[in-house]
XYZ file of C-alpha atoms in Angstrom:
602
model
C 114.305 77.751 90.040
C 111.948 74.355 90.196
C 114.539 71.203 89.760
C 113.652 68.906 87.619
C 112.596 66.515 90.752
C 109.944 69.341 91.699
C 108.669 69.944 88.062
C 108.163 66.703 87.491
C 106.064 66.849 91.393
C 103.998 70.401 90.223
C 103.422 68.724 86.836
C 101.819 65.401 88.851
C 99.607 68.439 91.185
C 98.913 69.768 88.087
C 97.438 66.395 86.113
C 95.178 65.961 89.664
C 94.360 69.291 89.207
C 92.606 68.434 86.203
C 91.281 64.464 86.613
C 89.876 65.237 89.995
C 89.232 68.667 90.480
C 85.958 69.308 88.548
C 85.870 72.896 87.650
C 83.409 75.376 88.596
C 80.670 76.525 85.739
C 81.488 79.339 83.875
C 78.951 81.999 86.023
C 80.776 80.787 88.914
C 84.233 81.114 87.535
C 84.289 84.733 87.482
C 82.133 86.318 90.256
C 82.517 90.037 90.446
C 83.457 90.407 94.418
C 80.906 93.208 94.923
C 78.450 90.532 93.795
C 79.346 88.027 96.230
C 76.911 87.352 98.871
C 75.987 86.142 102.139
C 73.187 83.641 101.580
C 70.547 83.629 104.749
C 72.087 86.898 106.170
C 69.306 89.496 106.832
C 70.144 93.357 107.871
C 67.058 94.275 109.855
C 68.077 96.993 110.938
C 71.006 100.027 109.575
C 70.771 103.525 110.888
C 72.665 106.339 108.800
C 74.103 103.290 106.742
C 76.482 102.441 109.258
C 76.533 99.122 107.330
C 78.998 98.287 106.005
C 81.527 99.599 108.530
C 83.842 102.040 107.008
C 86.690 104.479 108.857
C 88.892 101.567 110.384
C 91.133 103.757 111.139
C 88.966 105.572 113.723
C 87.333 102.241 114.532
C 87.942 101.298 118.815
C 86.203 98.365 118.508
C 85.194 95.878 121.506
C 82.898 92.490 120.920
C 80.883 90.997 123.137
C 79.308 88.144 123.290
C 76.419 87.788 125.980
C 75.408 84.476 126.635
C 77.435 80.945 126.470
C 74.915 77.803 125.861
C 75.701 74.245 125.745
C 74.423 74.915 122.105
C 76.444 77.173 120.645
C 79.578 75.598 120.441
C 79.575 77.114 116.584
C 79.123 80.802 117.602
C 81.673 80.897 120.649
C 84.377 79.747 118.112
C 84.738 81.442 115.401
C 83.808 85.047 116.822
C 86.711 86.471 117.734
C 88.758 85.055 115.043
C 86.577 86.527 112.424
C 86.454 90.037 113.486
C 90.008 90.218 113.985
C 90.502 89.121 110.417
C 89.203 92.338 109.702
C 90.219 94.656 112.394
C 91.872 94.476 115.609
C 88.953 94.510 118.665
C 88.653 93.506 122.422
C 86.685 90.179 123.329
C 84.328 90.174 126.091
C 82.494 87.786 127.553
C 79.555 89.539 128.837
C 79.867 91.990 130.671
C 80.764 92.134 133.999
C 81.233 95.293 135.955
C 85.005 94.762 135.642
C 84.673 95.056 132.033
C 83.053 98.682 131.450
C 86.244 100.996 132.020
C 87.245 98.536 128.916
C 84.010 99.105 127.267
C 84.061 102.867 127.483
C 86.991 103.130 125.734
C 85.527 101.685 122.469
C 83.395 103.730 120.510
C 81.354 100.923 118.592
C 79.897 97.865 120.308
C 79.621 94.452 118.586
C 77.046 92.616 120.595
C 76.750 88.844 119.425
C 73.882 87.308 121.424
C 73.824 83.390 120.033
C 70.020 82.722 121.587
C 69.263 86.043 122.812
C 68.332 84.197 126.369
C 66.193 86.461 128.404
C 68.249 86.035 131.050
C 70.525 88.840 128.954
C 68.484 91.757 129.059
C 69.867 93.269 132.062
C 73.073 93.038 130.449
C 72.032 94.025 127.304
C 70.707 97.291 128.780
C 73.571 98.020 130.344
C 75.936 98.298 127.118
C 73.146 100.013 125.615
C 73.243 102.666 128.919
C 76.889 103.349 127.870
C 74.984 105.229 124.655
C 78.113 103.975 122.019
C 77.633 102.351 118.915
C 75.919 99.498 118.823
C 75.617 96.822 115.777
C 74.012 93.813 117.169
C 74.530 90.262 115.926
C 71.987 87.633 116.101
C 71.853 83.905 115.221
C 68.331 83.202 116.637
C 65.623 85.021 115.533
C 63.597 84.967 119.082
C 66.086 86.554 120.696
C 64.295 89.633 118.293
C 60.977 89.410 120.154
C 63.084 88.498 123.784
C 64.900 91.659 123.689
C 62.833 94.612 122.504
C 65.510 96.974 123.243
C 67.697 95.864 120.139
C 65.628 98.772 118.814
C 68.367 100.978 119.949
C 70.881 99.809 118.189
C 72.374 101.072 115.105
C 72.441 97.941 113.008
C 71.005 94.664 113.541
C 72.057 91.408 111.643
C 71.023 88.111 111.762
C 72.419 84.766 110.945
C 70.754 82.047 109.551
C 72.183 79.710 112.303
C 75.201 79.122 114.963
C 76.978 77.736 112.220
C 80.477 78.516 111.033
C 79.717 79.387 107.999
C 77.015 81.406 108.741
C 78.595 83.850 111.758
C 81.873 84.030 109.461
C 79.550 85.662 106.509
C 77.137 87.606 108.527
C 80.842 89.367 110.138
C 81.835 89.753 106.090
C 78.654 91.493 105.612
C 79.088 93.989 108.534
C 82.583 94.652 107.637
C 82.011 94.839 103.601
C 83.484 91.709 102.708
C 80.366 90.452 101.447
C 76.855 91.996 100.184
C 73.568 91.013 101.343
C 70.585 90.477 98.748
C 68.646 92.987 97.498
C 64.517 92.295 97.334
C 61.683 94.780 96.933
C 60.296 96.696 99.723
C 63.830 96.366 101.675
C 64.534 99.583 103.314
C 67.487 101.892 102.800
C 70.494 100.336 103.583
C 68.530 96.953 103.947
C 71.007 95.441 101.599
C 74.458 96.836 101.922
C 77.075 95.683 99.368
C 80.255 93.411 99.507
C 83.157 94.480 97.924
C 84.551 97.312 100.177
C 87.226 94.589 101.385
C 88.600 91.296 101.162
C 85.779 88.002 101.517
C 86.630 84.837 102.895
C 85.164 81.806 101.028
C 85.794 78.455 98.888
C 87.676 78.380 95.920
C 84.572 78.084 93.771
C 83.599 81.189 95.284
C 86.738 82.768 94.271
C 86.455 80.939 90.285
C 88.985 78.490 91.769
C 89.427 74.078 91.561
C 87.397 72.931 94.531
C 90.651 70.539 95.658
C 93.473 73.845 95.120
C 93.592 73.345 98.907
C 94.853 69.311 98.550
C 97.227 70.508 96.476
C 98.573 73.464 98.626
C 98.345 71.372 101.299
C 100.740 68.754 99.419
C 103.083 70.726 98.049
C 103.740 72.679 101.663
C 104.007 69.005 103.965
C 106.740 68.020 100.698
C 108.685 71.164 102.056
C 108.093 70.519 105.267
C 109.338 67.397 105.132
C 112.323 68.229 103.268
C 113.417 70.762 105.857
C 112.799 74.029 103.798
C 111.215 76.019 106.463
C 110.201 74.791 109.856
C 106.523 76.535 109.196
C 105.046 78.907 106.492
C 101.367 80.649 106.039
C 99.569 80.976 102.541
C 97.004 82.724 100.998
C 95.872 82.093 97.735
C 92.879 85.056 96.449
C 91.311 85.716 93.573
C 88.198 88.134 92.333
C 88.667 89.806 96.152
C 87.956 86.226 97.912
C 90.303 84.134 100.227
C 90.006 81.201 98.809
C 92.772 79.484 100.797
C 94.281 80.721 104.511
C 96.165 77.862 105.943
C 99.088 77.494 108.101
C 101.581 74.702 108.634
C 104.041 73.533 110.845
C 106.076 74.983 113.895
C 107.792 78.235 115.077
C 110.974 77.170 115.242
C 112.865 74.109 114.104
C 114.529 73.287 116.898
C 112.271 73.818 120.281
C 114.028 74.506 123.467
C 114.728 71.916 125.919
C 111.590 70.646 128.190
C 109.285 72.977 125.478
C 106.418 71.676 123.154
C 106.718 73.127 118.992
C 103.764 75.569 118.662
C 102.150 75.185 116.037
C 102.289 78.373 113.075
C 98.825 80.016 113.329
C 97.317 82.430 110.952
C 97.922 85.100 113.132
C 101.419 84.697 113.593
C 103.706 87.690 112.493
C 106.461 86.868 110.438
C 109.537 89.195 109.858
C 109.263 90.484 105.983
C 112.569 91.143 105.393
C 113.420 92.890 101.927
C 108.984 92.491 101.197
C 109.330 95.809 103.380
C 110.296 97.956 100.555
C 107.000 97.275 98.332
C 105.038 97.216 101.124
C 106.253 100.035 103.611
C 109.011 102.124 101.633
C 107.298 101.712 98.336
C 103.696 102.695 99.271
C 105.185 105.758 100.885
C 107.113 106.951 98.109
C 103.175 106.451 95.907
C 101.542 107.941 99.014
C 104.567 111.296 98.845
C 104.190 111.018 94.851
C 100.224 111.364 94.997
C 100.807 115.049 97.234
C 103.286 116.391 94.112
C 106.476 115.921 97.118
C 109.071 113.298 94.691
C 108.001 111.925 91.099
C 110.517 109.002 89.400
C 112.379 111.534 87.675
C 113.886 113.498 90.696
C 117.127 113.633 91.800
C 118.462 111.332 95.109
C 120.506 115.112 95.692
C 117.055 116.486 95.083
C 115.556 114.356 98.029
C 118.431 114.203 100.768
C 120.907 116.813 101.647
C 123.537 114.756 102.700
C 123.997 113.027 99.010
C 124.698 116.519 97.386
C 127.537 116.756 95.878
C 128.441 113.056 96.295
C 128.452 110.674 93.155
C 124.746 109.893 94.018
C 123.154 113.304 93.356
C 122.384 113.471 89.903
C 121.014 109.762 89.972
C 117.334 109.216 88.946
C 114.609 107.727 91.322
C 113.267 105.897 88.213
C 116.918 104.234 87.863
C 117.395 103.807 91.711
C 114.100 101.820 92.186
C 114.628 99.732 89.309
C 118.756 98.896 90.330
C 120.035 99.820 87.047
C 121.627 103.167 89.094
C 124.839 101.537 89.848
C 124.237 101.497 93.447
C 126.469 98.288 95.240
C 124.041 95.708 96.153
C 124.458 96.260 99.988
C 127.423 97.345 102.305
C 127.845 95.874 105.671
C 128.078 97.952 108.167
C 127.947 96.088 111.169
C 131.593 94.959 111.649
C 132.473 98.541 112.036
C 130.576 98.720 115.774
C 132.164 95.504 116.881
C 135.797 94.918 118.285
C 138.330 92.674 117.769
C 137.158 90.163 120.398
C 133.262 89.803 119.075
C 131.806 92.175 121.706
C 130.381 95.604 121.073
C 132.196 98.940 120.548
C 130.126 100.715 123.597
C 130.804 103.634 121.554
C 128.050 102.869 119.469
C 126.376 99.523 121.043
C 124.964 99.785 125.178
C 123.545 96.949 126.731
C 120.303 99.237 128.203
C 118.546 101.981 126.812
C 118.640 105.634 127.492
C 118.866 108.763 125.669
C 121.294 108.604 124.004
C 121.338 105.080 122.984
C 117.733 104.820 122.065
C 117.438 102.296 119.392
C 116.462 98.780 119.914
C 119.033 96.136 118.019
C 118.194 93.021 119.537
C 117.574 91.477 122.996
C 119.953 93.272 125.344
C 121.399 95.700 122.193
C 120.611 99.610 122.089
C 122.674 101.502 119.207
C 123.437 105.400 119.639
C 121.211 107.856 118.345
C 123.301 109.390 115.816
C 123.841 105.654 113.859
C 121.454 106.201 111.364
C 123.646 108.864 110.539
C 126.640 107.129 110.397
C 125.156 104.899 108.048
C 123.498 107.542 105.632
C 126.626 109.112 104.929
C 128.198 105.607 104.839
C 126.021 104.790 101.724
C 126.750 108.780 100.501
C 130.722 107.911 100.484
C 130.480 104.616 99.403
C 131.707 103.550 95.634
C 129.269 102.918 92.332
C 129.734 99.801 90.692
C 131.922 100.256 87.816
C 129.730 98.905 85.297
C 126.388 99.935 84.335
C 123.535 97.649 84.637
C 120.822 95.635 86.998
C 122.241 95.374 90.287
C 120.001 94.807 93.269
C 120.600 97.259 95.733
C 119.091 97.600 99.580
C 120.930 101.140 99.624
C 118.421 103.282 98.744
C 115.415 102.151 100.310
C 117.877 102.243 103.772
C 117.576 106.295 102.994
C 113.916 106.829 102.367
C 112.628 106.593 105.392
C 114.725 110.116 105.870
C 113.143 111.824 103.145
C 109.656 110.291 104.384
C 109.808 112.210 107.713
C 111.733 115.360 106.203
C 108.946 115.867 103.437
C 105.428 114.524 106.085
C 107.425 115.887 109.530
C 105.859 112.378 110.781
C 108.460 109.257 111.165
C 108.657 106.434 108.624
C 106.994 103.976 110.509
C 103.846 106.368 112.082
C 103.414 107.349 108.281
C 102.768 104.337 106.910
C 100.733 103.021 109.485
C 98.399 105.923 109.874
C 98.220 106.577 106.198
C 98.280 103.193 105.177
C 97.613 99.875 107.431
C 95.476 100.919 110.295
C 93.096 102.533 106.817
C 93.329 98.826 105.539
C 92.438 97.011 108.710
C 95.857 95.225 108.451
C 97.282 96.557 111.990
C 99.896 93.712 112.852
C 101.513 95.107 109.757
C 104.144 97.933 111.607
C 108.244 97.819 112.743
C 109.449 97.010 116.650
C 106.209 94.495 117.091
C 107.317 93.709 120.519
C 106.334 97.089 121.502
C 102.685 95.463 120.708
C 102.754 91.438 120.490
C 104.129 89.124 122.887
C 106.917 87.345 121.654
C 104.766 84.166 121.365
C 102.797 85.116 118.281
C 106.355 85.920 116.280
C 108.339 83.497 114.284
C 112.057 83.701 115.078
C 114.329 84.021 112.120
C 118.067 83.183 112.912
C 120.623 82.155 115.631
C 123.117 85.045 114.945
C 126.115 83.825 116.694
C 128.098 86.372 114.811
C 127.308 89.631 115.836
C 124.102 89.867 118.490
C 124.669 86.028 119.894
C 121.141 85.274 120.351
C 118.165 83.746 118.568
C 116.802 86.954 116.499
C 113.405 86.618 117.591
C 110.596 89.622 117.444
C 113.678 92.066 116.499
C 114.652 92.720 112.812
C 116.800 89.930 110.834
C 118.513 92.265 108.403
C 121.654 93.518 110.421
C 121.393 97.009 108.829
C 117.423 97.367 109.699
C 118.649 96.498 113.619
C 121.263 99.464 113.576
C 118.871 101.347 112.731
C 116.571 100.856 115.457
C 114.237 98.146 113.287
C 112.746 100.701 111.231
C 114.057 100.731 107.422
C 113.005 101.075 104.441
C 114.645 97.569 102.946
C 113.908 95.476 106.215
C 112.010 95.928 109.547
C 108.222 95.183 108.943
C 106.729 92.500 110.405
C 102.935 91.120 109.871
C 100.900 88.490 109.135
C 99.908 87.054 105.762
C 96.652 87.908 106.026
C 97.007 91.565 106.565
C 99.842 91.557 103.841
C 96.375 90.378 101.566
C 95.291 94.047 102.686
C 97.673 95.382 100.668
C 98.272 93.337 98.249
C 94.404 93.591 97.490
C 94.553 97.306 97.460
C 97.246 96.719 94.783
C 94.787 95.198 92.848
C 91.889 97.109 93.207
C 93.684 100.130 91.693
C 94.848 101.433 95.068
C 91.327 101.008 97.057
C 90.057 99.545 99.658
C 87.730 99.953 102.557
C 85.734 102.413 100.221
C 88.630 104.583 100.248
C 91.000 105.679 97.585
C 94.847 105.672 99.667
C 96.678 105.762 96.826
C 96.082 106.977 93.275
C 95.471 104.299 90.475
C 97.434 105.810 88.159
C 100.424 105.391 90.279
C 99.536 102.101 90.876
C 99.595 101.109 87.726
C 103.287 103.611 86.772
C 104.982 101.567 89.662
C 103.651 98.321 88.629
C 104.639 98.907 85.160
C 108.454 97.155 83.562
C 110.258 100.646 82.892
C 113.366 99.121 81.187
C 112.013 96.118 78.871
C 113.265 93.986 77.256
C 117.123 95.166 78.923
C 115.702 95.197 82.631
C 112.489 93.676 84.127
C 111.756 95.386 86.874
C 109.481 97.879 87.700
C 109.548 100.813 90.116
C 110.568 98.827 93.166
C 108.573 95.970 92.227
C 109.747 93.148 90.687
C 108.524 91.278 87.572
C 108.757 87.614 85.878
C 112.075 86.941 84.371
C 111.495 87.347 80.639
C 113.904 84.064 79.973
C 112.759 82.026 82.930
C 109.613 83.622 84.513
C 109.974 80.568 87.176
C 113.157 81.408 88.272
C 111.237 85.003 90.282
C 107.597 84.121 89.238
C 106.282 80.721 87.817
C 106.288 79.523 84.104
C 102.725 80.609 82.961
C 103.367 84.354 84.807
C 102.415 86.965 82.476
C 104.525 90.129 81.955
C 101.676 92.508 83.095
C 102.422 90.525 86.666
C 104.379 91.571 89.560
C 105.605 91.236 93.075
C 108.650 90.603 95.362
C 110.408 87.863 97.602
C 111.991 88.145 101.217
C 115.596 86.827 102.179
C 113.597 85.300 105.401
C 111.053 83.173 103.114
C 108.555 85.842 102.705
C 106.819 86.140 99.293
C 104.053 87.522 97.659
C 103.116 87.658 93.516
C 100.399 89.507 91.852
C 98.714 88.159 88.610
C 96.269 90.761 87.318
C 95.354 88.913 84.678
C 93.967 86.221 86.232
C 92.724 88.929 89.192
C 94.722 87.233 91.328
C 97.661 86.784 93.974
C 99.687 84.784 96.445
C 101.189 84.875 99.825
C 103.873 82.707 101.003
C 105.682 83.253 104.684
C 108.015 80.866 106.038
C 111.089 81.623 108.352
C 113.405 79.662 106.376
C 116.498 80.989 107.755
C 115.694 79.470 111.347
C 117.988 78.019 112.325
C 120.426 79.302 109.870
C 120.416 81.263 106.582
C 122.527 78.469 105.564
C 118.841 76.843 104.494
C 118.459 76.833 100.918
C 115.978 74.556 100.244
C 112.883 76.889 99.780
C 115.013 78.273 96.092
C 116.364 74.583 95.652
C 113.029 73.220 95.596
C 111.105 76.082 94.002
C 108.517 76.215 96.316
C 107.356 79.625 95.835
C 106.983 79.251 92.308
C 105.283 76.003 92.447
C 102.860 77.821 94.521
C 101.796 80.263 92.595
C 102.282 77.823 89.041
C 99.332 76.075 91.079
C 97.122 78.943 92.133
C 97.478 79.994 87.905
C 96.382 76.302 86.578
C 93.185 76.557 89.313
C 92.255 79.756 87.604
C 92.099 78.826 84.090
C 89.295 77.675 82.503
């Protein structure tokens, strides 16, 4: 809820907003994103149509970039930065013998020659002689008559300059972010559109206020500053274009003796803590729903053995995922596997891996294979409130990763990513993410000097998700902001993205929908603005057709389809202690999105 301190700051934002921010004309205002283009980008070249790239999923992508001039200071930088904002991809710097078992394993080559120097043609021949691929990438148009053989390649593109600006869109067009102009007498595929997947441009781009980044940028240094979170990412989107990506701040608030604070970069994962269950549990249960395997009217004895003939069998999906099923909020279990002196029942808890005890905890923690288990019947014995009514509950969406691997035979977390995020392009999004990140790029949550004595750091907050190896259904995914945008995009778009349909629109839009209204606001899984105080969840100009979900870590995201738009906030505001509750004291989260609504209107 925004104090009266902060409404009285948002309300000044707001007035600047206004005086100083000179809005865009009404054509700009509200581009269509397939319409948005890369000014000065030419395709010269597009065999089969490879342009725009499509499949990410079966993309093995490595870029290379062939020659380094004193002159090209613009190119070198932004290169591998871009692509990666769209898919993950190894970075080469030429290509030195060294470099071609590396090479071979990719089967599309991104060649970015800055000059095309003819001192690169020997190279240049010899990624062509490994016969993958090949889009080429050029920001000098000589380099077309120095190197004959980019003939062979697939694609060709060309930049109208070493600029910023200009490699960022030309790497838009080949990945579908943006279009490129159509004129007469262009060949087939000449002019390939935008609007497969998320652009990256200025808010007048996206119909936004030119200064919505001052005021971002104000509100997040006043919670800085007032200790709500030690660093945070946001994106702010609208009409498919990221009109804002900025990060602030450090890791962690406290930095360990004789260490420097690094700095939060927008590649930094952050733990998502209860955001997993709209954007890993709930997308699977659309993703089951779309095959005919659950609906919201079956039966939790329907889905899982073990709850038949408990007091949870005849209860409703539709009333489970919108906590009106009189499920208890949460039970905690982890007491249970520790013994009267604070250490570990080795029962249940080992100190090292093995077979048995095969499921990661925390630094130094392994639980027993049979836990999850325990704590599935756990929930199956456990009481119903006695009242009727909303209750949020983490109970259920602990159990569907069960009934995701009974019903696909593949487990929770390889479901969603190969059905889901590596589809999207958004491949930091997954469980365990030391298993693929060094701990560096991860924001550590809290110093749990209760029950795993360390600083939780790459391993799951929630004490439930770490008993159960990190992978849950209510907590466990970790990711960056910008691949949450994936998602949260492909929420918007109906449930497409990349050119492909993942998930139906029609149960899009049933999941998205208030079931209960006016008695309960939420819909299935998501949640929606508080009909008395929409800034208490949402912000005070939400509308009701708008949805979304917050994380007890900091993590938030909030959809207004209205306005074609959404928001992104991650912080780790429970390092160094959940204790922290300045990010709800101040309203932050609201504010942010209160500003990214007042930018949008006309």
């Amino acid at each position: 809820m925004l104090t009266p301190r902060l409404m009285r700051y948002v309300l000044a934002l707001s007035v600047l907003a206004v005086l100083l921010g000179p809005k865009t004309s009404g054509a700009q205002a509200q581009p269509t994103h397939a319409g948005l283009l890369a000014p000065g980008v030419v395709v010269l070249r597009n065999k089969g149509q490879l342009l725009p790239l499509r499949r990410l999923d079966t993309l093995r992508l490595a870029t290379v970039k062939l020659h380094r001039g004193v002159d090209t200071v613009g190119f070198n930088w932004p290169l591998p930065q871009e692509v990666a904002a769209y898919a993950p991809t190894t970075f080469f710097t030429g290509a030195r013998p060294a470099d071609v078992a590396g090479l071979r394993k990719a089967n599309l080559l991104l060649l970015a020659l800055p000059d095309g120097a003819s001192t690169d043609r020997a190279v240049l021949r010899r990624l062509l002689a490994l016969r993958k691929e090949t889009v080429a990438l050029v920001s000098d148009s000589a380099a077309l008559g120095a190197l004959p053989e980019l003939r062979q390649a697939a694609a060709v593109v060309l930049a109208p300059s070493h600029s910023y600006q200009a490699i960022s869109q030309a790497i838009q067009v080949i990945f579908g972010g943006r279009g490129v102009a159509a004129h007469a007498g262009l060949g087939p595929g000449l002019a390939p559109p935008g609007g497969l997947r998320l652009a990256y441009g200025t808010p007048a781009e996206a119909g936004l206020r030119a200064n919505l980044p001052v005021l971002v940028d104000s509100l997040l240094k006043h919670a800085l500053a007032a200790g709500a979170f030690p660093g945070a990412q946001v994106i702010v989107a609208r009409h498919g274009v990221v009109a804002l990506r900025r990060s602030y701040g450090v890791l962690q608030a406290e930095a360990s003796p004789g260490t420097q604070p690094q700095p939060v970069l927008n590649n930094t994962l952050y733990d998502f803590a209860s955001l997993t269950k709209v954007t890993a549990a709930l997308p699977a249960l659309m993703l089951l729903e779309d095959r005919g395997l659950l609906g919201p009217d079956y039966t939790l004895g329907a889905l899982f053995d073990f709850l038949k003939g408990t007091n949870k069998q005849d209860l409703r999906l539709r009333d489970v995922l919108t906590h009106q099923a009189r499920l208890r909020a949460s039970i905690s279990f982890w007491p249970d596997y520790m013994s009267p002196d604070g250490s570990p029942k080795t029962a249940f808890l080992r100190p090292d891996s093995s077979a048995a005890f095969p499921l990661p905890v925390a630094q130094g923690l392994w639980a027993s294979r049979e836990m999850p288990m325990r704590l599935y019947q756990g929930i199956g014995t456990s009481a119903l409130n006695a009242k009727p009514g909303y209750v949020y509950s983490d109970l259920s969406f602990m159990l569907y990763p069960y009934y995701v691997q009974k019903a696909t035979g593949q487990p929770f977390d390889q479901f969603v990513a190969m059905q889901l995020y590596q589809p999207l392009g958004a491949t930091t999004l997954g469980f365990n993410p030391l298993r693929r990140f060094p701990v560096s790029r991860i924001a550590p949550t809290e110093y749990d000097s209760a029950f795993r004595h360390q600083l939780v750091r790459g391993t799951v907050h929630d004490e439930g998700a770490a008993l159960l190896g990190g992978v849950s259904g209510h907590a466990g995914l970790f990711g960056s902001a910008n691949d949450l945008a994936k998602l949260v995009q492909m929420y918007l778009w109906q449930g497409r993205y990349g050119g492909q349909q993942l998930i139906k629109a029609e149960t899009i839009a049933e999941y998205t929908t208030c079931q209960f209204c006016p008695d309960n606001r939420r819909a299935l899984g998501f949640d929606k603005p508080d009909p008395k105080n929409p800034a208490l969840n949402a912000a005070r100009s939400a509308s009701p057709r708008s949805y979304g979900h917050t994380g007890f870590t900091g993590t938030y995201f909030w959809v207004e389809p209205d306005l074609d738009l959404f928001v992104i906030l991650f912080t780790n505001r429970v390092n160094p202690t959940r204790r922290n509750g300045k990010l709800g004291e101040l309203g932050v989260r609201s504010a942010l999105l209160q500003l990214a609504i007042e930018s949008a209107r006309p």
